[in-house]
C-alpha positions in Angstrom: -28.2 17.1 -9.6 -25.2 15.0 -8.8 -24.3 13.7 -5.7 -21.1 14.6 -4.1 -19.0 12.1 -3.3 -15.7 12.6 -1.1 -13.1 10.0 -1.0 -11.1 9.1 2.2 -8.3 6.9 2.5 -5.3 5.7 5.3 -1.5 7.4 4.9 -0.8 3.2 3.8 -1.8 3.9 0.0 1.3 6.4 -0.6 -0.3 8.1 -2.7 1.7 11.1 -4.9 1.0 14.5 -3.2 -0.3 16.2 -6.6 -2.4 13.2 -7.3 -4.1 13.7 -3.8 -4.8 17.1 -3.8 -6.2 17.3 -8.0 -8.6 14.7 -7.1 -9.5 16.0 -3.1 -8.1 12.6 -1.5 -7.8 12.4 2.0 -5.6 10.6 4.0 -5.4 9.3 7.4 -2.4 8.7 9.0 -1.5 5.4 10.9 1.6 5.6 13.6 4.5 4.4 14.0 5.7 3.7 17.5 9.4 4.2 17.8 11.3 3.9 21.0 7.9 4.9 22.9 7.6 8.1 20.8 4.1 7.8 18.8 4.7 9.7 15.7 2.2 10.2 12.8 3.5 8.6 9.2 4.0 11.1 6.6 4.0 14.5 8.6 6.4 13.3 12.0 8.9 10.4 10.7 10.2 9.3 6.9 11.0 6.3 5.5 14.6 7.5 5.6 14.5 7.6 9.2 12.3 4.8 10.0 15.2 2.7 8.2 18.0 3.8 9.8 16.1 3.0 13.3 15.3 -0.7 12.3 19.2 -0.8 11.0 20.1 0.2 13.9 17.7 -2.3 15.2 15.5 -0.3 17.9 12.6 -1.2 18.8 9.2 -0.1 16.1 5.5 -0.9 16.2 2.9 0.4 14.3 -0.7 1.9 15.1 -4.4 2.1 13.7 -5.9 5.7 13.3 -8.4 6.2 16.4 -12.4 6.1 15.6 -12.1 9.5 16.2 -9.6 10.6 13.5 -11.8 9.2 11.0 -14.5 11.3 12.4 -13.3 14.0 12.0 -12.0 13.2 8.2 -16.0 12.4 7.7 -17.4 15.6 9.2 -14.8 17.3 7.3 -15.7 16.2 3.9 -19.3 16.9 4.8 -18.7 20.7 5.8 -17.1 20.6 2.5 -20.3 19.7 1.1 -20.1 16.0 0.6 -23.4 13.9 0.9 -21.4 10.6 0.9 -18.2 9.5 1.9 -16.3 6.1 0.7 -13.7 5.6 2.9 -11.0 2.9 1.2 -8.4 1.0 3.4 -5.7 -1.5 3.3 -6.1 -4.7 4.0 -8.5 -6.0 7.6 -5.8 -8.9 7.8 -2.6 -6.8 8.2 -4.0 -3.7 10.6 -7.1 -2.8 12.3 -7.3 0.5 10.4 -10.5 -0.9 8.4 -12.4 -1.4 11.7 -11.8 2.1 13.3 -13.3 3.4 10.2 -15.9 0.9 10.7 -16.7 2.2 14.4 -16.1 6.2 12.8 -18.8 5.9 10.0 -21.7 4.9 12.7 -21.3 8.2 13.9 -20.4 10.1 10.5 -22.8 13.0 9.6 -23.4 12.1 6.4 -23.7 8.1 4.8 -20.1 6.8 4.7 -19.3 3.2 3.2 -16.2 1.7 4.8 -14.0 -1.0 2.3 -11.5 -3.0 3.1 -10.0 -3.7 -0.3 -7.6 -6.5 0.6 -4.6 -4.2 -0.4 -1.9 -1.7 0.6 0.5 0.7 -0.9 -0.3 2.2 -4.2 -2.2 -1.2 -4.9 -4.6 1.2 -2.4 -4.1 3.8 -3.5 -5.1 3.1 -7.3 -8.3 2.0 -5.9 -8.6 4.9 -4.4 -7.9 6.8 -7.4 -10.4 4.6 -9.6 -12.7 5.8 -6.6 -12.1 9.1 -7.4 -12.5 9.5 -10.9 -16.2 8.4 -10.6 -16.9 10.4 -8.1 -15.5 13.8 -10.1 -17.9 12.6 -13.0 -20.2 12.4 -10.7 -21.1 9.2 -10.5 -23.0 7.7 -6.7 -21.5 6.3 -3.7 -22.2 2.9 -4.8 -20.3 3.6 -8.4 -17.4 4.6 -6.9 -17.0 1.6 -4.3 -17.5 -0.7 -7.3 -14.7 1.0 -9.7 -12.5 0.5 -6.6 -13.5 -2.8 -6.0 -13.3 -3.9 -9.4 -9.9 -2.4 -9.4 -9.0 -4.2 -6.4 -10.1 -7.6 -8.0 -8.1 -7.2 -10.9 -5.2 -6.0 -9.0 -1.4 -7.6 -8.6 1.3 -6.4 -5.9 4.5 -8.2 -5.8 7.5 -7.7 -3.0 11.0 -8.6 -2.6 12.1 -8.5 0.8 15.7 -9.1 1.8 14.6 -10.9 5.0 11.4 -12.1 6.5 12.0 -11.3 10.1 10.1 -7.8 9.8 7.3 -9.8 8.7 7.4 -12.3 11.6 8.7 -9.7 14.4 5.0 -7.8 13.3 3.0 -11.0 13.1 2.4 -10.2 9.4 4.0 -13.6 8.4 4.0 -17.0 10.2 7.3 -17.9 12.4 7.4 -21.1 10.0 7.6 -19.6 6.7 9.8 -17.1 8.3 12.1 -20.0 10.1 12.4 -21.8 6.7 13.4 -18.8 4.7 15.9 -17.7 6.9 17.2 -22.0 7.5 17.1 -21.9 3.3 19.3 -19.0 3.1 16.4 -18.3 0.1 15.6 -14.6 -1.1 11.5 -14.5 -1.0 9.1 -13.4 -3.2 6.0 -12.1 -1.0 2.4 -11.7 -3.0 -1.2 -10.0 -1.8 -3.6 -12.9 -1.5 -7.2 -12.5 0.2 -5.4 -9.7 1.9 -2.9 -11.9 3.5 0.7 -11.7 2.9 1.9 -15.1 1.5 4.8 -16.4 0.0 5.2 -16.8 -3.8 8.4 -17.9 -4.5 11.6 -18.8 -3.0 14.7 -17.8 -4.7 18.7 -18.1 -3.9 20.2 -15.0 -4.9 18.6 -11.5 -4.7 19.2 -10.7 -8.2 17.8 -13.6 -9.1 14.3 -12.4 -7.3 14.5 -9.1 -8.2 14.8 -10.1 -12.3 11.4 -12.6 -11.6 10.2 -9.6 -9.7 10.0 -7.7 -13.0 8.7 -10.8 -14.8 5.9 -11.4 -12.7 4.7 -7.6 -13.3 5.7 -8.0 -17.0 3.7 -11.4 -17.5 0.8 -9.6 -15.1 0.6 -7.0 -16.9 0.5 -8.4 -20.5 -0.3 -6.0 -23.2 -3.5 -3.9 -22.3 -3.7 -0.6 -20.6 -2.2 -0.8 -17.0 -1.2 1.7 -14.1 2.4 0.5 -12.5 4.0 1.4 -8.7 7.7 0.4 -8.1 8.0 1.0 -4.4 11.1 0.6 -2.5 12.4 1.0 1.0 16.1 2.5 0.8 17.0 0.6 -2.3 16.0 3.9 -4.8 18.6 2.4 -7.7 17.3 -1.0 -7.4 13.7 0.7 -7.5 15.0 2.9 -10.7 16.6 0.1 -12.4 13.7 -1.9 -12.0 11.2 1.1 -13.1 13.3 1.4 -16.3 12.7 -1.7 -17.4 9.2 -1.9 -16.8 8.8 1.0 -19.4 10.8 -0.8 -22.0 8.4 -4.0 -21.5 5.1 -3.5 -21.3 3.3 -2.4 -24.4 0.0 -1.2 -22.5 1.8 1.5 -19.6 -0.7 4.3 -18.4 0.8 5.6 -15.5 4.1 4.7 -13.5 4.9 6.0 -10.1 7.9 5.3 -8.4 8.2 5.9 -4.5 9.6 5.3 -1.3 7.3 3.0 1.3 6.2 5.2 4.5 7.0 4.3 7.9 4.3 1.8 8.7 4.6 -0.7 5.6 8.2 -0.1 6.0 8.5 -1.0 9.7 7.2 -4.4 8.3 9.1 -5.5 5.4 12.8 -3.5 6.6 15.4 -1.8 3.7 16.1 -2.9 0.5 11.8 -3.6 -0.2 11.1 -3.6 -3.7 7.6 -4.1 -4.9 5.6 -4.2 -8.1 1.6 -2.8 -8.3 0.0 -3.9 -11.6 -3.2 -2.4 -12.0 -5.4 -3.2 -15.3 -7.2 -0.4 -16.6 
């Protein structure tokens, strides 16, 4: 008899609706702070109004999940009948959402295995996905942390951000790199590395970064099978545009889901985000 595996993620991977609910993915939500209100991403503020907050430049933090959120997702998969849980999560060096599931599964009524994959986004949430596959053919908790892993390892996320000072205000970017982009007057190119934001590339002109934007993903992706996410923060023609032409170019497309960043990645990286997810079959 198969084991039953349930699959638990954080409201970070942004994954589709419909893709959540045909494979029984749950998400927990992280917060975002705004003006002293805590409200839960995805159910209490959008990405619509999280941007118009940082335009008008008010003042917006982000949260983990609490331990006890995360027990709660556990116990709930096990009532469903789960008798293991893998629990996936962005990336231990941007939030501490990784070590409140840590903390959760010591307590979790049935054997839970925490990752941190090193990502965020749909780059999450395609592990997640890859999770979830194994577990519906009814593969072992074990199996479906290595499909995730292995999609993790194999995994490229690219981001265009107008300016780094989101980044630095959050501590997700050093105040140097910050400082020089902003002294350069250059248009950064941001990459997932050991689950560290770094900088790629400097370029002068945004157009300029948003057409080697699409070449990364286009050289990335190369001509096998591959999964795609163009994400965006309130930039949805630039995110179209740039969708579009990742059809035309790459040979091997699965799957492409374009989508709006939530509140919390979004409270990091400010409008006009655009980001490419390559993920190799």
């Amino acid at each position: 008899m198969s084991r039953h595996v349930a699959i638990v993620t954080d409201s970070t991977a942004y994954l589709p609706r419909p893709a959540m609910a045909r494979h029984g993915i749950t998400a927990v939500p992280l917060t975002v702070v705004l003006g002293g209100e805590a409200l839960e991403e995805g159910t209490e503020i959008s990405a619509r109004s999280l941007a118009l907050a940082l335009q008008k430049r008010r003042s917006v933090t982000t949260s983990r999940p609490s331990p006890e959120e995360f027990v709660r997702a556990y116990r709930a998969a096990a009532d469903a009948g789960a008798t293991g849980v893998v629990s996936l999560h962005l990336s231990a060096e941007i939030s501490g959402t990784y070590d409140a599931a840590v903390v959760a599964a010591r307590t979790a009524p049935v054997p839970v295995r925490v990752v941190d994959t090193g990502m965020v986004a749909m780059a999450l949430g395609f592990c997640a996905l890859a999770a979830a596959e194994v577990a519906e053919a009814g593969g072992s908790v074990d199996e479906a942390v290595a499909a995730a892993e292995k999609r993790a390892a194999d995994m490229a996320a690219y981001f265009y951000v107008d300016t780094l000072d989101y980044l630095r205000r959050g501590g997700r970017i050093g105040a140097a790199q910050a400082l020089l982009g902003s002294a350069l007057a250059v248009k950064p190119l941001l990459t997932l590395d050991g689950g560290r934001i770094e900088m790629l590339e400097k370029v002068r002109t945004a157009s300029k970064a948003i057409a080697r934007l699409e070449e990364l993903a286009v050289e990335r992706a190369g001509s096998a099978g591959v999964d795609v996410a163009v994400h965006h923060l309130a930039a949805p023609e630039r995110a179209e545009k740039l969708a579009q032409r990742l059809r035309e170019r790459i040979p091997g497309l699965v799957e492409l889901h374009v989508s709006e960043v939530g509140a919390v990645i979004g409270a990091h990286t400010g409008p006009g985000l655009l980001a490419a997810v390559v993920s190799p079959r």
